[in-house]
């Protein structure tokens, strides 16, 4: 077969097929059929709504089905001047700031622990990852019970240990000072497993010879950690932080289910406010403008962060 | 080579045939997801889809009534879906109806009728249809019937009147000595007189005097504010309310919580559980918990009784609302489905004795409530006065059960119960929230 010799050197022999005189084009079309179901869904439920949302943001489109009219930049101007929207963005930023560091640092710590544990490794791996597979509705329900002021698990043990006065139980989810942290703790417990798994996988790719060589040179465990392990995990850390920031900026589910944005809007986050404007207030046009503001902010942060890390890599 | 290539001649047609099948199947899949009703139309039963928000103890009673309805109507396939009470339900109803794909019939609070934009999202009901199914406008209390109309079109069929009532634990009340000769809770007058009972109850329970839903503070506020003759009226860009009376109502909450007579925080479930576990001798909650408390009693369903709200400011007015049926907008009605839908609604109203007995609600259908059976029902008879004393929410697009005024002020009242906000601050905050709501464009105008 002379055709084989014309194939690129890198291509394995098994990949090449005998040419069919008129079949090459038809095979390409066949591939499209397989992509079609996904492409159709993607276009219908993601691409189209994205553009439709941009269009709506310039109209007073209402969920009640009343005819919409073009309002130009009115919604955008209102969004930039809306104190409640900025407060919600502030709460989103606060949540991101509180939740990202523990989600990264604890994930590394637990991955290091599991990587060293020999006999219990499988159990710890499962235990740390298990919460991640639980649906958000179940997670929040369990934690609402834990935080329940009367008879909740947390207050019960705090009172047993004498840390808390039974006459003045802490209202974890209803107190302005504790509500945000309560949701952060729940979120860390729930989603840390994913970051943990990424770190564990990265740890297992580090060549053991590096550690052996350094210990022959007399390096302690701490020195190995700071000068070998963490630098070699840098790429994973960059990835984890980007994913984590995006996930935290999109926070909605836990807040909506656990605090409903309360107390007194102390935990009302950006997407919750968009939900209120659009679905409770019927203002699809305004909610679309708010969504685009959030979208652009997340985009800017992601690009900034991406450039920061890619420069460090160089 | 693991895969032998097919002979050149037959390969291409085989691939394209398979590709074609895949594509067709995918296309069919896309088509089917949007047309659930096509599948339903294939059976010989007429399918009626119902959406409701009755996620509490009354929901179980409705399910039981649905079973009875289905047994009597083998030709109708009733498909009822219960959504989370409040916003989750209303957002689904509005979104479904705006696309013309909601259920055939749904339950809403009558106070929310205007806020779900009947002109564009609901289909009106004709009187002829009702008469054909044995219903007559004279079968409903006039005050409620009038509320079912918007712009002279009938959009709702009232099911019941429900209200905040006062449940009491008979045994604990006997110990406190607040039952009369017939074993009923004595009437009191004024906040202090009732607080004295709560103090005595707290002594015995060791925890609280009464329990209430601190997240549903709007209901308690509206009951007490209306007891004091407080008015709240809205115009397009302005509102009027009585600050002194509002402050007095909020102070009741704060003082009750400060003295430990009620919990600083209790959601709907915990508020009922406090009463069941005798952590409180009373619970001020809606009549819909009656079934839950009866079941909790097991062999002794009469361990509790219920009466109207205590008189704090000169009368026993209470906050309440009406569940009612509406028909979400349809792009087109199948006449058979429409007929079965009205038949369902009529049957449920005509059999609403069970709704009153089990759900604790006072049926709106007069032939039921005027019946001797219903009048003899206990403890329903003991709180039957709520129908005269019930106070509906103020009239505005953001007002009504689970509407934005209810939600926003509820968060503030929860802070008052939690002793995190003084009554003065709470009132100022409520007024500022109302002003913000008024500044929003009216979406249903």
XYZ file of N, CA, C and O in Angstrom, chain A residues 47-205:
636
model
N -26.381 29.043 23.539
C -25.977 30.138 22.653
C -27.145 31.098 22.418
O -27.021 32.308 22.618
N -28.286 30.554 22.052
C -29.459 31.377 21.751
C -29.890 32.209 22.969
O -30.031 33.432 22.856
N -30.053 31.594 24.162
C -30.437 32.418 25.322
C -29.409 33.497 25.662
O -29.776 34.575 26.133
N -28.124 33.211 25.412
C -27.102 34.205 25.719
C -27.331 35.471 24.902
O -27.282 36.587 25.423
N -27.600 35.281 23.615
C -27.838 36.447 22.758
C -29.197 37.079 23.043
O -29.347 38.286 23.050
N -30.185 36.217 23.312
C -31.520 36.720 23.621
C -31.469 37.578 24.888
O -32.101 38.631 24.965
N -30.679 37.119 25.872
C -30.546 37.856 27.127
C -29.946 39.233 26.887
O -30.377 40.223 27.467
N -28.959 39.280 25.996
C -28.331 40.570 25.681
C -29.372 41.500 25.058
O -29.479 42.674 25.423
N -30.182 40.945 24.155
C -31.235 41.755 23.527
C -32.252 42.220 24.581
O -32.606 43.392 24.637
N -32.673 41.291 25.446
C -33.664 41.643 26.474
C -33.166 42.753 27.391
O -33.950 43.531 27.917
N -31.842 42.783 27.611
C -31.312 43.758 28.560
C -31.534 45.199 28.060
O -31.396 46.145 28.814
N -31.878 45.340 26.789
C -32.174 46.677 26.262
C -33.684 46.908 26.131
O -34.117 47.875 25.522
N -34.489 45.969 26.677
C -35.943 46.132 26.596
C -36.541 46.045 27.999
O -35.841 45.709 28.956
N -37.843 46.326 28.105
C -38.507 46.151 29.402
C -39.288 44.844 29.393
O -40.404 44.765 29.891
N -38.711 43.804 28.796
C -39.334 42.478 28.710
C -39.816 42.025 30.089
O -39.077 42.080 31.070
N -41.073 41.595 30.145
C -41.658 41.167 31.415
C -42.095 39.713 31.326
O -42.522 39.235 30.270
N -42.001 39.018 32.461
C -42.403 37.610 32.508
C -43.914 37.458 32.349
O -44.419 36.390 32.050
N -44.652 38.544 32.551
C -46.107 38.449 32.478
C -46.617 38.414 31.044
O -47.813 38.325 30.827
N -45.700 38.518 30.081
C -46.117 38.402 28.690
C -46.653 39.683 28.090
O -47.215 39.669 27.002
N -46.491 40.809 28.799
C -46.914 42.075 28.202
C -45.925 42.459 27.113
O -44.748 42.119 27.210
N -46.386 43.161 26.069
C -45.471 43.489 24.964
C -44.275 44.305 25.467
O -44.432 45.251 26.247
N -43.084 43.906 25.013
C -41.855 44.574 25.454
C -41.532 45.719 24.516
O -41.831 45.653 23.333
N -40.921 46.754 25.061
C -40.487 47.845 24.184
C -39.022 48.164 24.458
O -38.504 47.878 25.534
N -38.375 48.730 23.467
C -36.952 49.056 23.531
C -36.741 50.199 24.521
O -37.414 51.218 24.422
N -35.841 50.023 25.501
C -35.604 51.098 26.458
C -34.154 51.570 26.443
O -33.728 52.328 27.307
N -33.399 51.109 25.449
C -32.005 51.547 25.335
C -31.184 51.112 26.532
O -31.255 49.958 26.960
N -30.422 52.043 27.085
C -29.499 51.697 28.170
C -30.110 51.876 29.564
O -29.405 51.828 30.563
N -31.427 52.062 29.623
C -32.086 52.323 30.896
C -31.797 51.260 31.959
O -31.476 51.571 33.095
N -31.939 49.978 31.557
C -31.699 48.888 32.508
C -30.261 48.901 33.008
O -29.988 48.675 34.175
N -29.338 49.158 32.090
C -27.916 49.168 32.450
C -27.615 50.311 33.408
O -26.899 50.135 34.392
N -28.194 51.465 33.122
C -27.982 52.610 34.001
C -28.548 52.310 35.383
O -27.917 52.605 36.406
N -29.728 51.685 35.402
C -30.350 51.359 36.687
C -29.489 50.355 37.455
O -29.301 50.455 38.667
N -28.950 49.363 36.721
C -28.132 48.334 37.360
C -26.900 48.953 38.029
O -26.557 48.601 39.156
N -26.259 49.898 37.334
C -25.046 50.490 37.908
C -25.364 51.392 39.097
O -24.525 51.613 39.946
N -26.603 51.901 39.157
C -26.953 52.765 40.276
C -27.715 52.049 41.373
O -28.138 52.665 42.340
N -27.909 50.726 41.232
C -28.748 49.973 42.168
C -27.927 49.542 43.382
O -27.067 48.667 43.292
N -28.213 50.175 44.525
C -27.436 49.874 45.740
C -27.562 48.411 46.143
O -26.611 47.790 46.599
N -28.786 47.876 45.965
C -28.997 46.492 46.377
C -28.173 45.532 45.518
O -27.642 44.540 46.011
N -28.024 45.874 44.234
C -27.221 45.034 43.348
C -25.758 45.064 43.781
O -25.081 44.035 43.803
N -25.277 46.254 44.137
C -23.871 46.353 44.559
C -23.651 45.662 45.901
O -22.615 45.023 46.114
N -24.648 45.777 46.784
C -24.528 45.073 48.064
C -24.478 43.569 47.822
O -23.707 42.845 48.457
N -25.281 43.095 46.871
C -25.300 41.664 46.562
C -23.964 41.239 45.972
O -23.426 40.180 46.312
N -23.390 42.091 45.095
C -22.069 41.784 44.533
C -21.022 41.770 45.639
O -20.123 40.932 45.653
N -21.175 42.708 46.589
C -20.256 42.754 47.731
C -20.325 41.469 48.541
O -19.296 40.918 48.932
N -21.549 40.976 48.759
C -21.712 39.724 49.504
C -21.109 38.544 48.741
O -20.523 37.640 49.335
N -21.243 38.576 47.413
C -20.645 37.524 46.597
C -19.123 37.554 46.755
O -18.483 36.515 46.927
N -18.557 38.761 46.704
C -17.108 38.905 46.850
C -16.673 38.427 48.228
O -15.652 37.742 48.374
N -17.469 38.777 49.246
C -17.143 38.376 50.614
C -17.122 36.855 50.722
O -16.198 36.268 51.288
N -18.127 36.233 50.146
C -18.201 34.770 50.184
C -16.987 34.160 49.472
O -16.369 33.217 49.959
N -16.641 34.731 48.315
C -15.510 34.218 47.541
C -14.217 34.333 48.350
O -13.406 33.407 48.396
N -14.080 35.481 49.010
C -12.867 35.751 49.796
C -12.742 34.782 50.974
O -11.653 34.315 51.304
N -13.878 34.490 51.621
C -13.857 33.593 52.779
C -13.697 32.132 52.356
O -13.064 31.344 53.047
N -14.311 31.760 51.235
C -14.402 30.334 50.920
C -13.202 29.816 50.125
O -12.824 28.659 50.262
N -12.596 30.682 49.299
C -11.526 30.182 48.436
C -10.283 29.703 49.210
O -9.825 28.580 48.975
N -9.727 30.501 50.134
C -8.511 30.018 50.828
C -8.688 28.670 51.541
O -7.885 27.750 51.298
N -9.733 28.476 52.364
C -9.831 27.159 52.993
C -10.047 26.033 51.975
O -9.557 24.920 52.176
N -10.733 26.334 50.888
C -10.982 25.287 49.901
C -9.702 24.861 49.193
O -9.604 23.744 48.704
N -8.719 25.762 49.145
C -7.446 25.407 48.515
C -6.504 24.796 49.553
O -5.956 23.710 49.349
N -6.360 25.475 50.690
C -5.365 25.042 51.681
C -5.760 23.704 52.317
O -4.935 22.785 52.414
N -7.022 23.587 52.703
C -7.451 22.321 53.309
C -7.351 21.168 52.318
O -7.001 20.048 52.690
N -7.633 21.462 51.055
C -7.553 20.412 50.038
C -6.118 19.896 49.928
O -5.883 18.692 49.855
N -5.141 20.823 49.937
C -3.722 20.408 49.888
C -3.391 19.583 51.128
O -2.793 18.497 51.035
N -3.803 20.089 52.292
C -3.453 19.412 53.548
C -4.007 17.991 53.559
O -3.308 17.034 53.895
N -5.249 17.857 53.165
C -5.852 16.521 53.191
C -5.235 15.616 52.133
O -5.057 14.412 52.365
N -4.895 16.185 50.985
C -4.260 15.379 49.946
C -2.905 14.870 50.437
O -2.547 13.706 50.209
N -2.147 15.730 51.132
C -0.849 15.313 51.680
C -1.040 14.189 52.693
O -0.301 13.197 52.699
N -2.083 14.340 53.518
C -2.377 13.337 54.545
C -2.681 11.990 53.907
O -2.105 10.955 54.272
N -3.557 12.014 52.927
C -3.970 10.764 52.284
C -2.813 10.151 51.516
O -2.651 8.937 51.463
N -1.980 11.004 50.940
C -0.844 10.515 50.171
C 0.151 9.770 51.060
O 0.838 8.865 50.615
N 0.221 10.167 52.337
C 1.142 9.508 53.267
C 0.508 8.297 53.920
O 1.198 7.323 54.206
N -0.818 8.385 54.170
C -1.483 7.278 54.864
C -1.409 6.027 53.994
O -1.711 6.071 52.809
N -1.013 4.944 54.586
C -0.876 3.720 53.795
C -2.085 2.826 53.935
O -2.812 2.563 52.995
N -2.341 2.409 55.200
C -3.422 1.440 55.390
C -4.800 2.074 55.264
O -5.722 1.466 54.736
N -4.945 3.299 55.771
C -6.270 3.922 55.780
C -6.509 4.787 54.547
O -7.522 5.466 54.456
N -5.556 4.783 53.603
C -5.633 5.670 52.449
C -6.955 5.584 51.716
O -7.612 6.587 51.448
N -7.403 4.371 51.414
C -8.652 4.189 50.641
C -9.843 4.763 51.386
O -10.708 5.384 50.813
N -9.815 4.573 52.722
C -10.952 5.050 53.520
C -10.993 6.577 53.550
O -12.031 7.202 53.345
N -9.828 7.179 53.791
C -9.784 8.645 53.848
C -10.150 9.254 52.508
O -10.870 10.244 52.437
N -9.646 8.618 51.435
C -9.941 9.124 50.092
C -11.456 9.186 49.895
O -12.010 10.159 49.429
N -12.109 8.097 50.290
C -13.556 8.020 50.130
C -14.253 9.039 51.044
O -15.149 9.757 50.626
N -13.790 9.098 52.295
C -14.450 9.965 53.275
C -14.360 11.437 52.862
O -15.321 12.178 52.993
N -13.192 11.848 52.337
C -13.031 13.255 51.977
C -13.785 13.607 50.704
O -14.214 14.736 50.519
N -13.935 12.635 49.816
C -14.588 12.943 48.553
C -16.101 12.756 48.617
O -16.840 13.385 47.869
N -16.551 11.889 49.533
C -17.971 11.511 49.571
C -18.943 12.704 49.601
O -19.936 12.695 48.863
N -18.706 13.755 50.427
C -19.692 14.856 50.466
C -19.955 15.469 49.103
O -21.048 15.929 48.828
N -18.928 15.449 48.225
C -19.051 16.112 46.933
C -20.152 15.496 46.063
O -20.726 16.174 45.226
N -20.442 14.228 46.269
C -21.437 13.578 45.412
C -22.858 13.759 45.940
O -23.815 13.364 45.298
N -22.994 14.367 47.121
C -24.335 14.571 47.684
C -24.967 15.809 47.034
O -24.297 16.818 46.881
N -26.237 15.737 46.632
C -26.866 16.904 46.018
C -27.010 18.073 46.997
O -27.111 17.859 48.212
N -27.033 19.266 46.437
C -27.029 20.468 47.281
C -28.242 20.524 48.209
O -28.147 20.968 49.355
N -29.386 20.045 47.751
C -30.583 20.114 48.597
C -30.406 19.272 49.861
O -30.839 19.662 50.941
N -29.751 18.122 49.706
C -29.533 17.249 50.858
C -28.483 17.856 51.793
O -28.669 17.891 53.015
N -27.403 18.364 51.197
C -26.335 18.972 51.997
C -26.900 20.098 52.851
O -26.675 20.171 54.065
N -27.686 20.982 52.208
C -28.175 22.141 52.954
C -29.173 21.698 54.022
O -29.192 22.251 55.107
N -29.956 20.685 53.715
C -30.929 20.239 54.716
C -30.204 19.699 55.953
O -30.566 20.021 57.089
N -29.158 18.901 55.729
C -28.394 18.360 56.858
C -27.792 19.488 57.687
O -27.871 19.505 58.914
N -27.212 20.469 56.984
C -26.552 21.555 57.715
C -27.528 22.500 58.385
O -27.220 23.087 59.416
N -28.716 22.649 57.804
C -29.733 23.464 58.489
C -30.080 22.801 59.818
O -30.239 23.459 60.834
N -30.155 21.477 59.805
C -30.429 20.763 61.055
C -29.286 20.934 62.055
O -29.498 21.136 63.238
N -28.073 20.849 61.526
C -26.915 21.009 62.416
C -26.917 22.392 63.063
O -26.629 22.548 64.240
N -27.290 23.411 62.273
C -27.248 24.791 62.763
C -28.502 25.199 63.537
O -28.590 26.319 64.032
N -29.505 24.338 63.584
C -30.773 24.685 64.253
C -30.479 25.210 65.667
O -29.763 24.579 66.434
N -31.025 26.386 66.007
C -30.689 26.962 67.319
C -31.122 26.076 68.487
O -30.355 25.877 69.422
N -32.365 25.553 68.435
C -32.851 24.687 69.517
C -32.678 23.238 69.107
O -33.304 22.787 68.157
N -31.842 22.521 69.819
C -31.717 21.095 69.531
C -30.859 20.756 68.338
O -30.758 19.595 67.963
N -30.244 21.757 67.696
C -29.327 21.471 66.598
C -28.055 20.836 67.142
O -27.671 21.065 68.296
N -27.391 20.039 66.275
C -26.214 19.290 66.714
C -25.111 20.222 67.242
O -24.516 19.979 68.292
N -24.862 21.291 66.494
C -23.752 22.175 66.839
C -23.973 22.841 68.203
O -23.104 22.782 69.083
N -25.147 23.465 68.366
C -25.423 24.120 69.647
C -25.470 23.114 70.788
O -25.046 23.400 71.906
N -25.988 21.918 70.501
C -26.060 20.879 71.532
C -24.673 20.571 72.096
O -24.466 20.545 73.307
N -23.709 20.379 71.195
C -22.364 20.036 71.672
C -21.654 21.240 72.290
O -20.904 21.085 73.260
N -21.901 22.413 71.731
C -21.290 23.607 72.319
C -21.786 23.795 73.753
O -21.040 24.205 74.635
N -23.056 23.465 73.982
C -23.618 23.597 75.333
C -23.089 22.501 76.259
O -22.802 22.748 77.419
N -22.922 21.287 75.705
C -22.351 20.187 76.505
C -20.951 20.535 76.971
O -20.557 20.241 78.087
N -20.200 21.188 76.081
C -18.823 21.534 76.413
C -18.738 22.804 77.257
O -17.652 23.240 77.618
N -19.900 23.420 77.491
C -19.914 24.608 78.323
C -19.448 25.864 77.622
O -19.179 26.879 78.254
N -19.335 25.823 76.291
C -18.890 27.002 75.543
C -20.050 27.969 75.339
O -19.866 29.166 75.237
N -21.268 27.389 75.289
C -22.427 28.226 74.994
C -23.450 28.147 76.116
O -23.661 27.083 76.690
N -24.077 29.282 76.381
C -25.126 29.330 77.392
C -26.435 28.858 76.763
O -26.849 29.375 75.732
N -27.067 27.883 77.395
C -28.290 27.307 76.820
C -29.401 28.335 76.710
O -30.296 28.204 75.874
N -29.349 29.386 77.531
C -30.410 30.396 77.492
C -30.228 31.343 76.307
O -31.164 32.021 75.896
N -29.005 31.395 75.767
C -28.749 32.297 74.640
C -28.086 31.529 73.500
O -26.905 31.703 73.226
N -28.845 30.652 72.859
C -28.245 29.853 71.789
C -27.852 30.719 70.590
O -28.502 31.739 70.335
N -26.787 30.340 69.907
C -26.374 31.089 68.718
C -27.333 30.769 67.577
O -27.612 29.608 67.300
N -27.838 31.826 66.933
C -28.719 31.637 65.776
C -27.832 31.645 64.531
O -27.719 32.650 63.841
N -27.181 30.509 64.259
C -26.139 30.473 63.226
C -26.552 31.102 61.907
O -25.821 31.912 61.353
N -27.707 30.705 61.400
C -28.102 31.168 60.062
C -28.937 32.443 60.104
O -29.269 32.996 59.079
N -29.302 32.893 61.316
C -30.149 34.079 61.408
C -29.421 35.273 62.004
O -30.004 36.324 62.172
N -28.180 35.090 62.346
C -27.411 36.188 62.935
C -26.495 36.763 61.853
O -25.797 36.031 61.159
N -26.511 38.093 61.728
C -25.719 38.752 60.684
C -24.240 38.386 60.749
O -23.553 38.326 59.733
N -23.753 38.179 61.986
C -22.313 37.940 62.142
C -21.900 36.515 61.818
O -20.731 36.254 61.558
N -22.843 35.586 61.875
C -22.456 34.182 61.681
C -23.017 33.567 60.406
O -22.519 32.531 59.962
N -24.035 34.197 59.806
C -24.725 33.559 58.680
C -23.770 33.255 57.524
O -23.734 32.139 57.003
N -22.963 34.255 57.148
C -22.067 34.063 56.013
C -21.072 32.941 56.284
O -20.861 32.051 55.460
N -20.493 32.962 57.477
C -19.505 31.931 57.814
C -20.135 30.547 57.864
O -19.516 29.552 57.491
N -21.387 30.499 58.341
C -22.053 29.199 58.412
C -22.176 28.581 57.021
O -21.942 27.393 56.830
N -22.534 29.428 56.041
C -22.665 28.908 54.679
C -21.284 28.555 54.121
O -21.128 27.558 53.403
N -20.270 29.354 54.467
C -18.911 29.058 53.999
C -18.473 27.681 54.502
O -17.958 26.857 53.739
N -18.711 27.414 55.774
C -18.297 26.130 56.353
C -19.007 24.966 55.635
O -18.379 23.971 55.259
N -20.306 25.133 55.406
C -21.048 24.106 54.689
C -20.451 23.880 53.301
O -20.251 22.742 52.866
N -20.159 24.989 52.620
C -19.636 24.883 51.260
C -18.272 24.211 51.246
O -17.984 23.380 50.375
N -17.426 24.563 52.209
C -16.092 23.949 52.267
C -16.240 22.446 52.476
O -15.634 21.636 51.767
N -17.082 22.060 53.409
C -17.294 20.631 53.683
C -17.784 19.914 52.432
O -17.367 18.812 52.124
N -18.674 20.592 51.703
C -19.333 19.941 50.576
C -18.424 19.819 49.356
O -18.334 18.767 48.727
N -17.710 20.919 48.989
C -17.035 20.922 47.687
C -15.533 20.688 47.760
O -14.885 20.609 46.736
N -14.986 20.577 48.974
C -13.542 20.427 49.062
C -13.053 19.146 48.380
O -11.956 19.100 47.850
N -13.879 18.117 48.390
C -13.488 16.823 47.841
C -12.964 16.900 46.425
O -12.040 16.168 46.057
N -13.526 17.811 45.635
C -13.103 17.902 44.239
C -11.672 18.419 44.136
O -10.834 17.843 43.442
N -11.383 19.511 44.862
C -10.026 20.060 44.859
C -9.040 19.039 45.432
O -7.924 18.882 44.946
N -9.484 18.360 46.472
C -8.669 17.335 47.127
C -8.243 16.275 46.115
O -7.083 15.864 46.056
N -9.191 15.876 45.279
C -8.906 14.832 44.295
C -7.897 15.326 43.256
O -6.979 14.582 42.869
N -8.046 16.588 42.833
C -7.102 17.153 41.862
C -5.688 17.163 42.452
O -4.721 16.797 41.780
N -5.585 17.576 43.726
C -4.271 17.630 44.373
C -3.690 16.241 44.566
O -2.504 16.011 44.364
N -4.541 15.299 44.953
C -4.059 13.938 45.183
C -3.499 13.353 43.888
O -2.424 12.739 43.869
N -4.208 13.596 42.797
C -3.741 13.100 41.503
C -2.402 13.733 41.150
O -1.479 13.056 40.684
N -2.274 15.040 41.416
C -1.032 15.745 41.105
C 0.112 15.219 41.969
O 1.236 15.036 41.494
N -0.182 14.956 43.241
C 0.855 14.450 44.160
C 1.392 13.109 43.680
O 2.578 12.816 43.784
N 0.480 12.297 43.154
C 0.904 10.955 42.746
C 1.730 10.958 41.471
O 2.337 9.948 41.120
N 1.743 12.101 40.766
C 2.568 12.154 39.551
C 3.992 12.627 39.862
O 4.839 12.611 38.985
